[in-house]
Tab-separated table of C-alpha atoms in Angstrom:
chain	number	residue	atom	x	y	z
B	28	MET	CA	0.181	-13.605	-9.069
B	29	GLU	CA	-0.384	-12.563	-13.816
B	30	PRO	CA	-2.556	-9.624	-13.861
B	31	THR	CA	-5.436	-9.821	-16.279
B	32	GLY	CA	-6.648	-7.502	-18.758
B	33	ASP	CA	-9.681	-7.730	-16.545
B	34	ALA	CA	-9.795	-3.742	-15.231
B	35	ARG	CA	-11.545	-5.314	-11.593
B	36	TYR	CA	-8.509	-6.762	-11.231
B	37	ALA	CA	-6.651	-3.083	-11.311
B	38	PRO	CA	-3.531	-2.736	-8.741
B	39	PHE	CA	-5.397	-0.504	-6.092
B	40	ARG	CA	-2.591	1.923	-5.354
B	41	PRO	CA	-3.200	5.279	-2.841
B	42	ARG	CA	-2.228	8.987	-4.955
B	43	LEU	CA	-2.087	11.207	-3.021
B	44	ALA	CA	0.457	8.654	-0.891
B	45	ARG	CA	2.530	7.968	-4.103
B	46	ILE	CA	3.018	11.811	-5.107
B	47	VAL	CA	3.943	13.186	-1.106
B	48	THR	CA	6.321	10.542	-0.975
B	49	ALA	CA	7.760	11.180	-4.443
B	50	VAL	CA	8.218	14.818	-3.262
B	51	MET	CA	9.574	14.304	0.550
B	52	ALA	CA	12.181	11.655	-1.367
B	53	VAL	CA	13.568	14.421	-3.875
B	54	VAL	CA	13.627	17.111	-1.154
B	55	VAL	CA	15.106	14.587	1.334
B	56	VAL	CA	17.898	13.969	-1.064
B	57	LEU	CA	18.537	17.560	-2.488
B	58	GLY	CA	18.493	18.527	1.921
B	59	THR	CA	20.956	16.062	2.000
B	60	VAL	CA	23.449	16.865	-0.928
B	61	ALA	CA	23.244	20.613	0.607
B	62	VAL	CA	24.205	19.216	4.267
B	63	ILE	CA	27.265	17.440	2.613
B	64	VAL	CA	28.293	20.429	0.398
B	65	ALA	CA	27.847	23.310	2.850
B	66	ILE	CA	29.451	22.156	5.907
B	67	PRO	CA	33.159	21.590	4.596
B	68	GLU	CA	34.392	20.774	8.796
B	69	LEU	CA	32.152	17.468	8.140
B	70	GLY	CA	34.850	14.214	7.930
B	71	PRO	CA	34.292	11.218	5.973
B	72	GLY	CA	32.572	9.745	8.559
B	73	ASP	CA	30.129	12.754	9.868
B	74	GLN	CA	29.247	12.299	5.162
B	75	ILE	CA	28.667	9.145	5.347
B	76	GLY	CA	26.558	9.073	8.565
B	77	PHE	CA	24.072	11.486	6.502
B	78	ALA	CA	24.265	10.370	3.194
B	79	LEU	CA	23.102	6.579	5.393
B	80	LEU	CA	20.769	8.810	7.001
B	81	GLY	CA	19.575	10.474	4.117
B	82	ALA	CA	19.043	7.280	1.720
B	83	LEU	CA	17.431	5.067	5.128
B	84	ILE	CA	14.901	7.941	4.136
B	85	VAL	CA	14.115	8.118	0.781
B	86	TRP	CA	13.926	4.017	1.370
B	87	PHE	CA	11.489	4.773	3.844
B	88	CYS	CA	9.422	7.082	0.772
B	89	TRP	CA	9.684	4.672	-1.332
B	90	ARG	CA	7.985	2.172	0.966
B	91	GLU	CA	5.486	4.115	1.482
B	92	GLY	CA	4.560	4.927	-1.928
B	93	SER	CA	4.649	1.693	-3.088
B	94	VAL	CA	1.874	0.390	-0.767
B	95	ALA	CA	-0.747	-1.835	-3.288
B	96	ALA	CA	-3.068	-4.565	-2.908
B	97	LEU	CA	-2.274	-6.965	-6.105
B	98	PRO	CA	-6.078	-8.993	-7.165
B	99	SER	CA	-6.145	-11.791	-9.552
B	100	PRO	CA	-8.290	-14.578	-10.241
B	101	ASP	CA	-6.745	-16.167	-7.231
B	102	GLY	CA	-6.853	-14.001	-4.407
B	103	LEU	CA	-5.118	-11.182	-3.205
B	104	VAL	CA	-1.622	-9.369	-2.354
B	105	VAL	CA	-1.548	-7.443	-0.080
B	106	ARG	CA	1.629	-4.867	-0.011
B	107	ASN	CA	1.514	-2.485	3.080
B	108	LEU	CA	4.665	-0.587	4.283
B	109	MET	CA	6.550	-3.473	6.426
B	110	ILE	CA	4.740	-6.420	5.099
B	111	THR	CA	3.704	-8.125	1.759
B	112	THR	CA	0.642	-10.949	2.598
B	113	ARG	CA	-1.003	-13.021	-0.074
B	114	LEU	CA	-4.452	-14.474	0.329
B	115	GLU	CA	-7.040	-16.639	-1.128
B	116	TRP	CA	-10.420	-14.929	-1.767
B	117	ALA	CA	-11.922	-17.291	0.376
B	118	GLU	CA	-9.603	-15.799	3.795
B	119	VAL	CA	-11.012	-12.919	2.990
B	120	VAL	CA	-14.742	-12.349	5.044
B	121	SER	CA	-15.279	-8.211	4.781
B	122	VAL	CA	-13.764	-5.471	3.748
B	123	ARG	CA	-14.890	-2.417	5.622
B	124	PHE	CA	-13.925	1.267	4.750
B	125	GLY	CA	-16.192	3.332	7.505
B	126	SER	CA	-16.137	5.148	10.742
B	127	GLY	CA	-13.087	7.431	9.198
B	128	ARG	CA	-10.602	4.532	9.083
B	129	PRO	CA	-7.382	5.491	7.269
B	130	TRP	CA	-7.336	3.079	4.749
B	131	VAL	CA	-9.552	-0.528	4.449
B	132	GLN	CA	-9.273	-2.666	6.297
B	133	LEU	CA	-10.029	-6.651	5.373
B	134	ASP	CA	-11.589	-8.783	8.128
B	135	LEU	CA	-10.087	-12.913	7.385
B	136	ALA	CA	-11.752	-16.245	8.571
B	137	ASP	CA	-8.858	-16.739	11.092
B	138	GLY	CA	-10.805	-14.039	13.150
B	139	ASP	CA	-7.591	-11.401	12.752
B	140	THR	CA	-8.632	-8.317	10.416
B	141	LEU	CA	-5.411	-6.733	8.333
B	142	ALA	CA	-5.227	-3.481	7.242
B	143	VAL	CA	-4.831	-2.410	3.420
B	144	MET	CA	-2.860	0.614	3.060
B	145	GLY	CA	-3.372	0.666	-1.015
B	146	VAL	CA	-7.091	2.590	-0.336
B	147	GLN	CA	-6.241	5.224	1.622
B	148	ARG	CA	-9.136	7.617	2.385
B	149	ALA	CA	-6.852	11.247	1.491
B	150	ASP	CA	-7.432	9.763	-2.114
B	151	GLY	CA	-11.215	11.297	-1.194
B	152	GLU	CA	-14.543	9.822	-3.478
B	153	ARG	CA	-11.429	8.116	-5.165
B	154	ALA	CA	-10.895	5.529	-2.540
B	155	SER	CA	-14.569	5.112	-1.184
B	156	ALA	CA	-14.887	3.707	-4.955
B	157	GLU	CA	-11.833	1.472	-4.516
B	158	ALA	CA	-12.946	0.324	-1.518
B	159	GLN	CA	-16.750	-0.307	-3.212
B	160	ARG	CA	-14.235	-2.375	-5.994
B	161	LEU	CA	-12.694	-4.510	-3.605
B	162	ALA	CA	-15.807	-5.530	-1.788
B	163	THR	CA	-16.935	-6.395	-4.859
B	164	LEU	CA	-14.565	-8.418	-6.073
B	165	VAL	CA	-14.626	-10.402	-2.628
B	166	ALA	CA	-17.802	-11.112	-3.119
B	167	VAL	CA	-17.526	-11.982	-6.440
B	168	HIS	CA	-15.000	-14.736	-5.696
B	169	THR	CA	-16.840	-16.213	-2.278
B	170	ALA	CA	-19.929	-16.133	-3.862
B	171	THR	CA	-21.085	-19.858	-3.270
B	172	PRO	CA	-24.417	-21.391	-4.920
B	173	ARG	CA	-26.081	-21.610	-1.707
B	174	ASP	CA	-24.562	-18.804	0.142
B	175	ASP	CA	-26.520	-18.861	3.650
């Protein structure tokens, strides 16, 4: 799905989560290097183990920081922590963001639900505005001439 120049189709990405995960990734890299350098008793196997563990944690931070929902006139691509889902607009029945939910939830036509981690409550008022923008996109793309 190609991005359009229309601001309605701007990606949905959390702000606070991206900042926190970037800081955590830097801390993990520095901490891993510090442990490897500061403990001379570690053998090569232990050093490789620490490096691999640090790399795994950094990968997880990157994945968390890269969650997003990418809208286009054709549909919505939702990239959550582990799974990326492509939806056509007609598959989305409603958008929910109430009751203290940590992120937006989509109700789908097949009866399933899908979390959209790209809009997170931690972003405060911005998150509410983004949830409304997503609900508006769903309404625009699912309206019919006679919307019963």
